[in-house]
Amino acid sequence: MKKRICFVLILCISLFVFSPVHAQQRKSVAVVLSGGGAKGVAHIGALKVIEEAGIPIDYIVGTSMGSIIGGLYSIGYTPHQLDSMVNHQNWPLLLSDRISWEDQTMTERQNSETYVLSVPLKKNLKANVFGGVIKGQNLANLFSELTVGYHDSINFNKLPIPFACVSENIVNGDEVVFHNGVLATAMRASMAIPGVFTPVRLGDKILVDGGMKNNFPTNIARAMGADVIIGVDVQNDLRTADELNNLSEIFNQIINLTGQTRYEENIKLATVYIKVDVKGYSAASFNIPALDTLVNRGEEAAREQWTALQKLKKEIGLPENYVAPRHGPFSSLWASKDIFVKEITFDGIEDSDKKWIMHRCHLKENSKMRMEQLYEALTTLRGSQAYSNVSYKLTDTPQGYQLHFILEEKYERNLNLGIRFDSEEIASLLLNVRSRLDTRVPSWVSVTGRLGKRYLARVEYTLAPMQMRNFNFAYQFEYNDINIYDHGRRSYNTTYKYHSGEFGFSDVWFRNLRFGAGLNFEFFKYKDFLYNTDGQRLEVKPQHFFSYFAQLHYNTYNKGYFPSKGTEFKAAYSLYTDNMAQYNDHAPFSALSGSWASVVPVTRRFSIIPSIYGRVLIGKDIAYPLQNAIGGEVYGLYIPQQLPFAGVTNMELMNNSIMIASVKLRQRMGSIHYLTLTGNYGLTDSHFFEILKGKQLFGISAGYGMDSIFGPLEITFGYSNQTDKGSCYVNLGYYF
């Protein structure tokens, strides 16, 4: 027996002594990625080269953007996947708190394409003190989506590659190192640049960008057990006095100086130090050409260290021909299977609201679910009027997953500002204050004022017993000063006061379809009719109308102005009376309008946009204030019933029936510049059934447009047989 034991011991010792070095005691390798904002995408190029060199990665540690690249790489994303992800992001939307057009309700879409600025009027002073310019919800949502499968609170040492990232607790200045938790939250906390992104609150901690404390955390990699460290550094060198000439450079210098001593010490811990040339770029260089260049520079910097990387293989105990096991690619948890959702819960909502939300979002408990269903529910909730932020948690239980939605109510009060300049009105300003009321049934009050050539004041009360289903009560006053043209020549000017009271109901179906109906009271009081020629007389007495209306609006555009895909359809019917039953002691008259347009993408940059629209007045003694009109580039430029027509910039009155067909050819230049060629053909007549024999209208226009942060900038040149002369129109800002 003793002989057998001795034999086994000798055999084990022999196997240990004579086995390959890399199989028994290979040194562990860590990759450390520094912070740097947009410059951090250079890490992708560096990781590509490290993989090519055949070096295995046992740990990965990052700060700020380094934590995002490192965190995603640790769960299986390849450099190719990361590069593709960077190039396919909508960075202006991602680095904002805006909700994409497709995810918004009809009302929210209208507001987003009306106001250039929205300021929350918060009661909570704590939110103001610790807030940032960007709340970062879009980033947080992206991180949650990218880390599906690692959504629970987990130990980061159990990831495919053990991971850690750095943040700072501004309550006491302590460094916070994430070795566990929710991966998406850790990455979001590590890149929360103070004053730019809202800090992340975890318990009694308020966490900001780790670059403030430790921007090159090689010491953490060493503490995790790494024998050798490959460090990739995208931090700018300290600026000279001549280079500190703007606020951004001064701010970055302050951040770099804060952790400069530790930064210099941590560089010494790197076995292979890869310093990326980021000259000419900043932390805010989030545009595709810059990002592509930075990825290439990261690769170039790593290739300059190719000899050192090959030497490192020998140092860690690997042969020259060693090939590291393939890393990734990352595959979503739900890419190939459904998951069983046992329970669905929501933060702070009534049971009745839960039932309605479940129905509207097509959610079911005790059923299988795919990722697409969850994304659709998130988009519906994020686009609603009720919540400013929507996120979720998935918890795996023996009975199935628990899906918990975190819903943050919108601020109680908001101040909204719209501003516009054009060649006709010169300048106009729109101010709006919207406040949520403390009532059992959700309700809001909105006050709007318009300043310019035309004045407006509107007070609106909205009652929402169910989300996206509203009852509206509104009063509106306008003072209008309008020029009326006849064949391109100003015929007369009129000024009048307008009062309206409205009760309406609206319901949003499937986020893209809204139905509305109601009762409207209108009162017109004309003051002056000033003519350019003698002999013209038009006497319009004060008039009032009661109208019953119904509206339908369908919209799948991906943006309001300059859409690249989607379809829009509108239809409206109004029945006008003067006593709620008749008009001038006989049958009421009606107005029927409709429009259809669709964007047909021919190439990635070129689109054809056909459209058909018109308005028909039916009945006797059609009232003057409700006559059809054409002119301008958008619907309702000066009066609600005004239809756009190429080559006509001012308002021209038309007959009772008008139908228009339009074709637009649009070419995108760069990312925000557009060239548009428009052709219009129209028919108008006093009787709809004789419209084919009516007057023919032709119009053509060519223009340049820019999708600016202040709204569309448009310069349009046109010609129409209605005016028989050329026209030019300039506009900057959203139409209102």
XYZ file of C-alpha atoms in Angstrom:
736
model
C 0.000 0.000 0.000
C 2.814 2.375 0.942
C 4.541 1.631 -2.354
C 1.392 2.572 -4.273
C 1.065 5.894 -2.450
C 4.704 6.750 -3.102
C 4.292 5.919 -6.776
C 1.264 8.236 -7.103
C 3.112 11.069 -5.347
C 6.160 10.701 -7.622
C 3.899 10.647 -10.693
C 2.042 13.837 -9.622
C 5.340 15.644 -8.914
C 6.705 14.589 -12.318
C 3.609 15.851 -14.116
C 3.833 19.188 -12.303
C 7.541 19.676 -12.997
C 7.534 18.667 -16.637
C 4.171 20.158 -17.760
C 4.230 23.216 -20.075
C 4.840 26.482 -18.274
C 1.706 28.195 -19.548
C -0.453 25.335 -18.293
C 0.763 25.557 -14.664
C 1.740 29.086 -13.718
C 1.026 31.638 -16.455
C 1.075 35.176 -15.116
C -2.277 36.961 -15.087
C -2.896 39.913 -17.404
C -5.061 42.978 -16.856
C -6.063 45.624 -19.383
C -6.697 49.086 -17.925
C -8.666 51.676 -19.916
C -8.571 55.343 -18.949
C -11.388 57.864 -19.052
C -11.639 60.526 -21.716
C -15.189 60.954 -23.008
C -15.401 60.540 -26.769
C -11.630 59.951 -26.887
C -12.263 56.678 -25.076
C -13.521 54.966 -28.245
C -9.804 54.663 -29.100
C -9.801 51.745 -26.633
C -11.687 49.703 -29.237
C -8.772 49.914 -31.680
C -6.287 49.060 -28.943
C -8.283 45.971 -27.872
C -8.313 44.796 -31.467
C -4.504 44.795 -31.580
C -4.148 43.164 -28.153
C -6.353 40.321 -29.398
C -4.280 40.023 -32.577
C -1.120 39.750 -30.484
C -2.600 36.614 -28.882
C -2.500 37.928 -25.331
C -5.142 36.538 -22.981
C -6.991 39.047 -20.799
C -7.751 37.936 -17.251
C -9.002 41.252 -15.831
C -10.297 44.468 -17.307
C -10.586 47.756 -15.396
C -11.854 51.122 -16.591
C -12.882 54.634 -15.699
C -15.586 56.738 -17.373
C -15.632 55.853 -21.098
C -13.025 53.209 -20.288
C -15.561 51.609 -17.946
C -18.178 51.468 -20.723
C -15.824 49.907 -23.286
C -14.318 47.642 -20.627
C -17.672 46.606 -19.142
C -19.117 45.655 -22.511
C -15.926 43.868 -23.531
C -15.952 41.896 -20.262
C -19.351 40.315 -21.057
C -18.370 39.244 -24.553
C -18.637 42.179 -26.955
C -15.849 42.009 -29.545
C -13.937 45.058 -30.844
C -15.825 44.641 -34.123
C -19.187 44.697 -32.306
C -18.150 47.749 -30.283
C -16.953 49.594 -33.394
C -20.220 48.880 -35.181
C -22.184 50.008 -32.108
C -20.329 53.342 -31.988
C -21.033 54.039 -35.659
C -24.726 53.253 -35.466
C -25.646 55.402 -32.475
C -27.702 58.588 -32.709
C -25.230 60.533 -30.574
C -27.138 63.862 -30.395
C -30.182 61.987 -29.084
C -28.149 59.655 -26.863
C -26.336 62.556 -25.161
C -29.562 64.375 -24.367
C -32.767 63.844 -22.470
C -34.868 63.990 -25.618
C -37.125 61.111 -26.514
C -36.895 59.947 -30.108
C -39.730 61.090 -32.351
C -41.051 57.560 -32.903
C -41.283 56.922 -29.147
C -43.343 60.011 -28.358
C -47.105 60.393 -28.237
C -48.758 62.701 -30.748
C -48.925 65.516 -28.183
C -45.295 65.132 -27.209
C -44.235 65.131 -30.851
C -46.064 68.393 -31.401
C -44.408 69.975 -28.366
C -40.938 68.770 -29.322
C -41.321 70.397 -32.747
C -42.650 73.661 -31.323
C -40.444 74.635 -28.385
C -36.667 74.972 -28.550
C -36.251 75.107 -24.781
C -38.050 73.436 -21.899
C -37.075 74.314 -18.315
C -38.458 72.316 -15.377
C -39.732 74.485 -12.525
C -38.847 72.120 -9.700
C -40.043 72.306 -6.133
C -37.397 69.848 -4.973
C -34.277 71.897 -4.254
C -32.229 68.727 -3.815
C -32.886 67.858 -7.462
C -31.637 71.274 -8.530
C -28.508 71.114 -6.383
C -27.382 67.682 -7.467
C -28.657 67.748 -11.009
C -26.752 67.938 -14.249
C -27.445 69.487 -17.614
C -28.226 65.976 -18.951
C -30.123 63.489 -16.831
C -28.631 60.665 -18.895
C -31.738 58.517 -19.162
C -31.088 57.682 -22.803
C -27.596 56.471 -21.920
C -28.897 54.455 -18.994
C -31.524 52.844 -21.211
C -28.874 51.957 -23.787
C -26.632 50.389 -21.132
C -29.568 48.311 -19.866
C -30.311 47.076 -23.367
C -26.667 46.258 -24.110
C -26.197 44.295 -20.898
C -29.304 42.122 -21.090
C -28.363 38.860 -19.441
C -26.343 40.666 -16.768
C -29.211 42.764 -15.435
C -29.285 41.435 -11.861
C -26.993 42.546 -9.064
C -24.016 40.280 -9.741
C -20.406 39.675 -8.771
C -18.265 41.243 -11.538
C -15.539 38.652 -10.845
C -17.901 36.035 -12.271
C -18.249 37.791 -15.645
C -16.571 36.117 -18.650
C -13.682 38.511 -17.908
C -13.566 39.818 -14.315
C -14.287 43.559 -14.367
C -14.065 46.635 -12.143
C -14.719 50.331 -12.650
C -14.230 53.501 -10.648
C -16.534 56.268 -9.448
C -16.365 58.992 -6.797
C -18.769 59.626 -3.938
C -19.080 63.414 -3.746
C -20.650 63.189 -0.281
C -17.257 62.488 1.277
C -14.831 62.365 -1.646
C -14.199 58.619 -1.341
C -13.228 56.502 -4.288
C -15.866 53.873 -5.046
C -14.718 50.757 -6.896
C -17.463 48.588 -8.379
C -16.721 44.874 -8.068
C -20.399 43.937 -7.951
C -23.865 45.375 -8.515
C -25.895 46.106 -11.639
C -23.408 46.401 -14.515
C -25.381 49.110 -16.365
C -25.611 51.227 -13.195
C -21.886 50.880 -12.495
C -20.976 52.054 -15.991
C -23.449 54.959 -15.770
C -21.997 56.065 -12.402
C -18.417 55.885 -13.650
C -19.111 58.331 -16.526
C -21.331 60.863 -14.682
C -19.278 63.992 -15.457
C -20.135 66.610 -12.789
C -22.368 69.390 -14.088
C -22.920 67.530 -17.368
C -24.685 64.314 -16.308
C -26.887 63.882 -13.265
C -25.037 61.873 -10.574
C -26.138 58.346 -9.745
C -27.656 57.864 -6.288
C -26.993 54.529 -4.567
C -28.204 54.521 -0.977
C -26.447 57.383 0.780
C -23.858 57.727 -1.995
C -23.964 60.325 -4.781
C -21.641 59.060 -7.499
C -19.874 60.991 -10.258
C -17.246 60.347 -12.922
C -14.358 58.236 -11.649
C -11.916 60.354 -13.633
C -12.142 62.927 -10.869
C -10.433 60.474 -8.521
C -8.607 57.832 -10.538
C -8.546 58.186 -14.303
C -5.997 55.438 -14.946
C -6.771 52.746 -12.337
C -3.823 50.377 -12.752
C -3.578 50.140 -8.949
C -7.026 48.527 -8.863
C -5.981 45.974 -11.466
C -2.938 45.151 -9.333
C -5.158 44.753 -6.268
C -7.396 42.329 -8.197
C -4.413 40.040 -8.695
C -2.933 41.079 -12.038
C 0.752 40.237 -12.459
C 1.209 42.356 -15.590
C -0.826 45.305 -16.846
C -1.484 46.657 -20.341
C -2.606 50.258 -19.935
C -4.366 52.249 -22.665
C -4.347 55.978 -21.946
C -6.435 58.592 -23.793
C -6.016 61.421 -21.284
C -4.766 64.719 -22.715
C -1.478 66.082 -21.501
C -1.707 69.089 -19.225
C -2.368 72.261 -21.181
C 0.050 75.186 -21.304
C -1.005 78.736 -20.394
C -1.475 79.607 -24.076
C -3.763 76.597 -24.595
C -6.102 77.398 -21.702
C -8.221 79.824 -23.699
C -11.772 78.530 -23.269
C -14.056 77.171 -20.537
C -13.899 73.572 -21.797
C -10.094 73.470 -21.683
C -10.038 75.035 -18.222
C -12.606 72.521 -16.932
C -10.658 69.549 -18.341
C -7.436 70.927 -16.853
C -9.036 71.140 -13.399
C -10.207 67.518 -13.642
C -6.765 66.323 -14.782
C -4.960 68.259 -12.034
C -7.286 66.811 -9.371
C -5.920 63.326 -9.857
C -2.549 64.123 -11.456
C -0.365 62.678 -8.674
C -2.143 59.322 -8.660
C -2.275 59.361 -12.480
C 1.526 59.661 -12.721
C 2.024 56.947 -10.096
C -0.363 54.569 -11.879
C 1.405 54.992 -15.218
C 4.496 53.443 -13.592
C 2.467 50.311 -12.776
C 1.759 49.601 -16.448
C 3.914 46.831 -17.899
C 3.032 47.950 -21.429
C 1.894 51.557 -21.717
C -0.136 52.503 -24.815
C -0.484 56.264 -25.097
C -2.995 57.287 -27.782
C -2.485 60.517 -29.716
C -5.800 62.367 -29.156
C -4.557 65.796 -30.185
C -7.282 67.769 -31.929
C -10.114 65.959 -30.161
C -11.949 66.507 -26.915
C -14.216 64.581 -24.592
C -17.177 65.993 -26.565
C -16.071 64.879 -30.060
C -19.120 62.668 -30.554
C -19.415 62.778 -34.321
C -18.864 59.822 -36.632
C -15.764 61.137 -38.506
C -14.048 61.973 -35.198
C -15.000 58.657 -33.597
C -13.723 56.686 -36.607
C -10.426 58.580 -36.451
C -10.074 57.958 -32.719
C -10.663 54.203 -33.127
C -7.939 54.157 -35.815
C -5.573 56.137 -33.600
C -6.102 53.629 -30.799
C -5.154 50.834 -33.166
C -2.100 52.733 -34.430
C -0.884 53.438 -30.885
C -1.220 49.764 -29.962
C 0.642 48.613 -33.079
C 3.510 50.880 -32.131
C 3.800 48.697 -29.037
C 3.624 45.438 -31.008
C 7.184 44.400 -30.085
C 6.472 45.080 -26.421
C 3.255 43.026 -26.630
C 5.076 40.068 -28.180
C 7.778 40.324 -25.539
C 5.032 40.351 -22.900
C 3.840 36.915 -24.045
C 7.208 35.447 -23.133
C 7.200 37.329 -19.834
C 3.859 35.890 -18.767
C 4.944 32.379 -19.745
C 3.467 31.827 -23.201
C 5.162 30.599 -26.372
C 5.422 32.987 -29.330
C 2.906 31.001 -31.356
C 0.310 30.971 -28.570
C -3.200 32.008 -29.693
C -5.594 33.223 -27.022
C -9.052 31.593 -26.884
C -11.584 33.451 -28.983
C -13.426 36.192 -27.079
C -17.166 36.717 -27.690
C -19.139 37.580 -29.660
C -21.776 38.744 -27.213
C -25.219 37.252 -27.688
C -28.287 38.736 -26.030
C -30.073 36.687 -23.409
C -33.174 36.659 -25.548
C -31.597 36.352 -28.936
C -32.506 32.711 -29.257
C -35.142 32.035 -26.616
C -38.110 33.360 -24.723
C -38.098 33.931 -21.002
C -40.941 33.222 -18.635
C -42.164 36.331 -16.779
C -43.895 35.381 -13.556
C -44.769 38.842 -12.253
C -44.827 42.428 -13.554
C -44.757 45.333 -11.097
C -44.661 49.132 -11.355
C -43.477 51.889 -9.037
C -46.160 54.031 -7.391
C -49.232 53.533 -9.592
C -52.815 52.577 -8.863
C -54.175 49.114 -9.653
C -56.466 50.597 -12.313
C -53.475 52.271 -13.978
C -51.544 49.001 -13.889
C -54.337 47.197 -15.710
C -54.521 49.929 -18.326
C -50.725 50.008 -18.814
C -50.571 46.232 -19.098
C -53.266 46.355 -21.750
C -51.764 49.275 -23.668
C -48.243 47.798 -23.596
C -49.438 44.248 -24.414
C -47.893 42.798 -21.246
C -49.002 39.578 -19.553
C -47.936 37.921 -16.327
C -47.260 34.187 -16.191
C -46.324 34.140 -19.866
C -43.348 33.971 -22.170
C -41.806 37.229 -23.419
C -39.251 38.244 -26.013
C -36.965 41.256 -25.926
C -38.944 42.984 -28.657
C -42.037 42.992 -26.431
C -40.139 44.627 -23.581
C -38.648 47.267 -25.889
C -42.102 48.047 -27.270
C -43.481 48.488 -23.750
C -40.587 50.765 -22.806
C -41.108 52.912 -25.914
C -44.828 53.255 -25.179
C -44.174 54.328 -21.589
C -41.270 56.652 -22.429
C -43.334 58.387 -25.074
C -46.324 58.984 -22.796
C -47.057 62.331 -21.233
C -46.927 60.974 -17.688
C -43.277 59.985 -17.113
C -39.937 61.702 -17.518
C -37.912 58.490 -17.147
C -38.692 54.823 -17.537
C -36.326 51.988 -16.701
C -36.666 48.372 -15.642
C -35.170 45.573 -13.569
C -35.252 41.860 -14.271
C -34.846 39.482 -11.366
C -34.454 35.763 -11.907
C -36.444 33.649 -9.437
C -37.102 29.878 -9.280
C -40.660 30.530 -10.510
C -39.528 32.767 -13.406
C -38.405 36.326 -14.011
C -39.836 39.276 -12.124
C -40.099 42.352 -14.344
C -40.183 45.641 -12.441
C -40.731 48.968 -14.192
C -39.358 52.121 -12.549
C -41.540 55.067 -13.578
C -40.511 58.631 -12.703
C -43.284 61.194 -12.983
C -42.653 64.284 -15.012
C -41.884 67.546 -13.308
C -44.986 69.271 -12.027
C -44.220 72.509 -13.843
C -42.418 73.320 -17.064
C -41.608 76.576 -18.820
C -41.416 76.156 -22.599
C -40.034 78.646 -25.102
C -40.420 78.834 -28.871
C -38.890 81.484 -31.119
C -39.120 81.983 -34.846
C -37.892 84.403 -37.530
C -39.223 84.688 -41.071
C -39.252 87.140 -43.972
C -42.966 87.950 -43.504
C -43.560 88.332 -39.768
C -39.882 89.054 -38.927
C -39.961 87.661 -35.372
C -42.398 85.842 -33.100
C -42.146 84.375 -29.611
C -44.136 81.585 -27.957
C -44.205 81.134 -24.164
C -45.911 78.260 -22.381
C -46.232 77.203 -18.765
C -47.626 73.758 -18.049
C -48.370 72.570 -14.553
C -49.721 69.341 -13.149
C -52.482 69.777 -10.566
C -52.712 67.924 -7.283
C -55.968 66.130 -8.035
C -57.164 62.564 -7.662
C -57.596 62.221 -11.411
C -54.429 63.365 -13.252
C -54.933 66.818 -14.712
C -52.910 69.672 -16.115
C -53.347 73.356 -16.791
C -51.470 75.055 -19.628
C -51.119 78.786 -20.337
C -49.694 79.897 -23.697
C -48.864 83.331 -25.061
C -47.697 84.341 -28.537
C -45.998 87.647 -29.328
C -45.424 89.017 -32.827
C -47.470 90.429 -35.653
C -50.217 88.113 -34.476
C -50.984 87.876 -30.756
C -52.424 84.867 -28.971
C -53.371 83.832 -25.461
C -54.638 80.354 -24.637
C -55.650 78.667 -21.391
C -56.180 74.917 -21.468
C -57.256 72.411 -18.857
C -56.660 68.706 -19.495
C -58.214 65.859 -17.566
C -56.646 62.422 -18.072
C -58.612 59.651 -16.340
C -56.437 57.231 -18.306
C -53.043 57.741 -19.906
C -53.147 59.072 -23.491
C -56.926 59.509 -23.166
C -57.760 63.151 -22.450
C -60.643 65.538 -22.006
C -59.703 69.109 -22.957
C -61.281 72.450 -22.042
C -59.733 75.518 -23.663
C -60.247 79.229 -24.216
C -58.240 81.133 -26.823
C -57.959 84.788 -27.822
C -56.172 86.024 -30.938
C -55.479 89.366 -32.526
C -54.621 88.838 -36.172
C -53.131 91.248 -38.685
C -53.210 89.509 -42.069
C -52.435 90.563 -45.624
C -54.695 89.006 -48.270
C -53.171 88.622 -51.731
C -54.789 88.249 -55.131
C -52.588 86.757 -57.887
C -49.409 87.804 -56.101
C -50.503 91.384 -55.383
C -51.615 92.514 -51.969
C -55.329 93.190 -52.293
C -56.142 94.224 -48.758
C -55.201 93.947 -45.101
C -57.542 92.945 -42.316
C -57.285 92.999 -38.553
C -59.668 91.124 -36.306
C -60.172 89.691 -32.845
C -60.909 86.033 -32.431
C -62.373 84.233 -29.403
C -62.873 80.496 -29.125
C -63.997 78.038 -26.480
C -63.477 74.329 -26.948
C -64.452 71.080 -25.297
C -62.817 68.019 -26.801
C -61.920 64.409 -26.259
C -58.817 62.743 -27.659
C -57.438 59.243 -27.506
C -54.112 57.942 -28.770
C -54.211 54.490 -30.354
C -50.996 52.508 -30.806
C -48.876 55.655 -30.219
C -49.119 56.672 -33.904
C -52.852 57.159 -34.245
C -54.922 59.831 -32.497
C -58.657 60.408 -32.641
C -60.366 63.564 -31.419
C -63.899 64.925 -31.280
C -65.674 67.795 -29.606
C -67.597 71.049 -29.674
C -66.112 74.452 -30.527
C -67.410 78.019 -30.192
C -65.813 80.756 -32.363
C -66.372 84.498 -32.519
C -64.839 86.794 -35.167
C -64.899 90.582 -34.793
C -63.323 92.423 -37.721
C -61.897 95.896 -37.212
C -60.409 97.156 -40.478
C -60.294 96.260 -44.157
C -57.636 98.368 -45.864
C -57.525 98.187 -49.672
C -54.813 99.021 -52.150
C -57.263 100.084 -54.858
C -60.408 102.179 -54.759
C -63.836 100.841 -55.409
C -63.447 97.668 -53.294
C -65.854 97.139 -50.465
C -66.243 94.210 -48.145
C -68.341 94.416 -45.062
C -68.063 91.541 -42.624
C -70.110 91.788 -39.504
C -69.112 90.078 -36.264
C -69.868 86.401 -36.591
C -70.092 83.470 -34.240
C -70.171 79.731 -34.906
C -70.874 76.564 -33.001
C -69.163 73.626 -34.637
C -69.063 69.892 -34.032
C -65.755 68.372 -35.087
C -64.018 65.024 -35.467
C -60.342 64.492 -36.322
C -58.087 61.564 -37.163
C -54.305 61.765 -37.313
C -51.903 58.950 -38.231
C -48.158 59.576 -38.245
C -45.174 57.219 -38.514
C -42.528 59.800 -39.473
C -39.165 59.335 -37.782
C -38.967 63.115 -37.250
C -41.204 66.129 -37.703
C -39.090 68.157 -40.111
C -36.996 66.521 -42.838
C -38.218 62.940 -42.164
C -36.387 60.127 -43.946
C -39.158 57.539 -43.609
C -42.778 57.171 -42.602
C -46.309 58.132 -43.597
C -48.755 60.768 -42.403
C -52.522 60.877 -42.852
C -54.958 63.497 -41.548
C -58.709 63.808 -41.849
C -61.063 66.317 -40.243
C -64.744 67.124 -40.440
C -66.560 70.118 -38.939
C -70.262 70.974 -38.976
C -70.872 74.736 -38.537
C -74.019 76.309 -37.057
C -74.901 79.608 -35.415
C -77.373 78.179 -32.889
C -76.051 74.596 -32.482
C -78.671 73.344 -34.980
C -78.837 75.684 -38.019
C -76.915 78.387 -39.854
C -78.780 81.501 -41.024
C -82.085 79.667 -40.509
C -81.201 76.850 -42.878
C -79.077 73.721 -42.922
C -75.571 73.938 -41.414
C -72.555 74.026 -43.695
C -69.608 71.643 -43.417
C -65.864 71.598 -43.914
C -64.095 68.387 -44.903
C -60.315 68.227 -45.173
C -57.784 65.487 -45.655
C -54.121 64.943 -46.438
C -51.766 62.046 -47.145
C -47.998 62.061 -47.533
C -45.350 59.372 -47.522
C -41.559 59.442 -47.553
C -40.145 56.965 -50.050
C -36.394 56.488 -49.468
C -34.656 55.781 -52.776
C -31.157 55.757 -51.315
C -29.789 56.409 -47.847
C -29.731 60.145 -48.603
C -32.306 60.677 -51.354
C -36.084 60.533 -50.859
C -39.241 61.130 -52.881
C -42.204 62.533 -50.939
C -45.560 62.374 -52.774
C -48.629 63.921 -51.134
C -52.298 64.663 -51.819
C -54.365 67.109 -49.781
C -57.393 69.361 -50.012
C -60.393 70.977 -48.349
C -64.041 71.080 -49.366
C -66.758 73.447 -48.074
C -70.288 72.074 -48.393
C -73.477 74.140 -48.012
C -74.998 77.561 -48.560
C -73.691 80.987 -47.523
C -70.190 79.829 -46.608
C -68.863 82.261 -44.014
C -65.986 84.514 -45.022
C -63.690 83.639 -42.071
C -63.742 79.958 -43.043
C -62.927 80.264 -46.766
C -60.152 78.148 -48.228
C -56.697 79.651 -48.685
C -53.271 78.621 -49.969
C -49.735 79.828 -49.329
C -46.586 78.953 -47.442
C -44.592 75.784 -46.858
C -46.682 74.315 -44.009
C -50.326 73.835 -43.082
C -52.029 76.711 -41.264
C -49.291 79.297 -41.750
C -51.556 82.312 -41.087
C -55.027 80.781 -40.599
C -55.912 77.167 -39.671
C -57.453 76.285 -43.058
C -54.499 77.554 -45.117
C -52.940 74.878 -47.357
C -49.275 74.928 -48.450
C -48.453 75.563 -52.109
C -45.053 75.798 -53.799
C -44.287 79.249 -55.219
C -46.925 81.038 -53.091
C -45.468 82.575 -49.945
C -48.415 84.789 -48.913
C -52.069 83.985 -48.321
C -54.373 83.740 -51.339
C -58.101 82.979 -50.949
C -59.518 80.111 -53.019
C -62.897 78.681 -53.996
C -64.987 76.320 -51.859
C -63.226 73.214 -53.170
C -59.508 72.764 -53.618
C -57.406 69.661 -54.266
C -53.609 69.634 -54.514
C -51.062 66.995 -55.536
C -47.431 67.501 -54.599
C -44.099 65.766 -55.179
C -40.915 66.611 -53.284
C -37.428 65.438 -54.186
C -35.133 65.716 -51.167
C -31.373 65.153 -51.029
C -29.551 65.080 -47.705
C -26.094 66.688 -47.703
C -23.988 65.670 -44.724
C -25.988 64.986 -41.581
C -28.242 68.075 -41.241
C -28.293 69.806 -44.637
C -31.009 69.283 -47.267
C -31.805 70.327 -50.813
C -35.474 70.107 -51.791
C -37.261 70.480 -55.129
C -41.078 70.699 -54.924
C -43.732 70.602 -57.643
C -47.457 71.279 -56.990
C -50.547 70.872 -59.140
C -53.940 72.020 -57.876
C -57.584 72.357 -58.918
C -60.107 74.738 -57.366
C -63.786 75.433 -57.993
C -66.920 76.579 -56.195
C -68.482 73.114 -56.564
C -66.608 69.941 -55.725
C -68.199 67.789 -58.433
C -67.086 70.297 -61.069
C -63.562 70.624 -59.772
C -62.047 68.826 -62.770
C -63.305 71.741 -64.871
C -62.071 74.305 -62.370
C -59.041 76.555 -62.285
C -55.658 74.882 -62.558
C -52.816 75.874 -60.266
C -49.129 75.191 -60.854
C -46.210 75.821 -58.567
C -42.555 74.916 -58.206
C -39.928 75.713 -55.597
C -36.328 74.895 -54.764
C -34.826 75.356 -51.366
C -32.080 74.695 -48.882
C -32.839 73.488 -45.382
C -30.828 72.839 -42.248
C -32.053 70.846 -39.250
C -30.591 73.160 -36.601
C -30.972 73.041 -32.820
C -33.200 76.133 -33.105
C -35.547 74.420 -35.543
C -35.491 74.278 -39.340
C -33.559 76.911 -41.280
C -35.139 77.221 -44.737
C -34.465 79.394 -47.774
C -36.942 78.764 -50.592
C -37.254 80.210 -54.106
C -40.402 79.517 -56.096
C -42.799 80.392 -58.895
C -46.545 79.839 -59.355
C -49.060 80.663 -62.058
C -51.306 82.015 -59.282
C -48.848 84.840 -58.590
C -47.138 84.824 -62.002
C -43.885 85.915 -60.433
C -40.974 84.555 -58.462
C -40.920 84.408 -54.681
C -38.419 84.033 -51.870
C -39.103 82.957 -48.304
C -36.731 82.598 -45.352
C -37.563 80.912 -42.052
C -35.647 79.974 -38.912
C -37.410 78.110 -36.134
C -40.367 75.830 -35.560
C -43.709 76.951 -36.962
C -46.384 78.030 -34.469
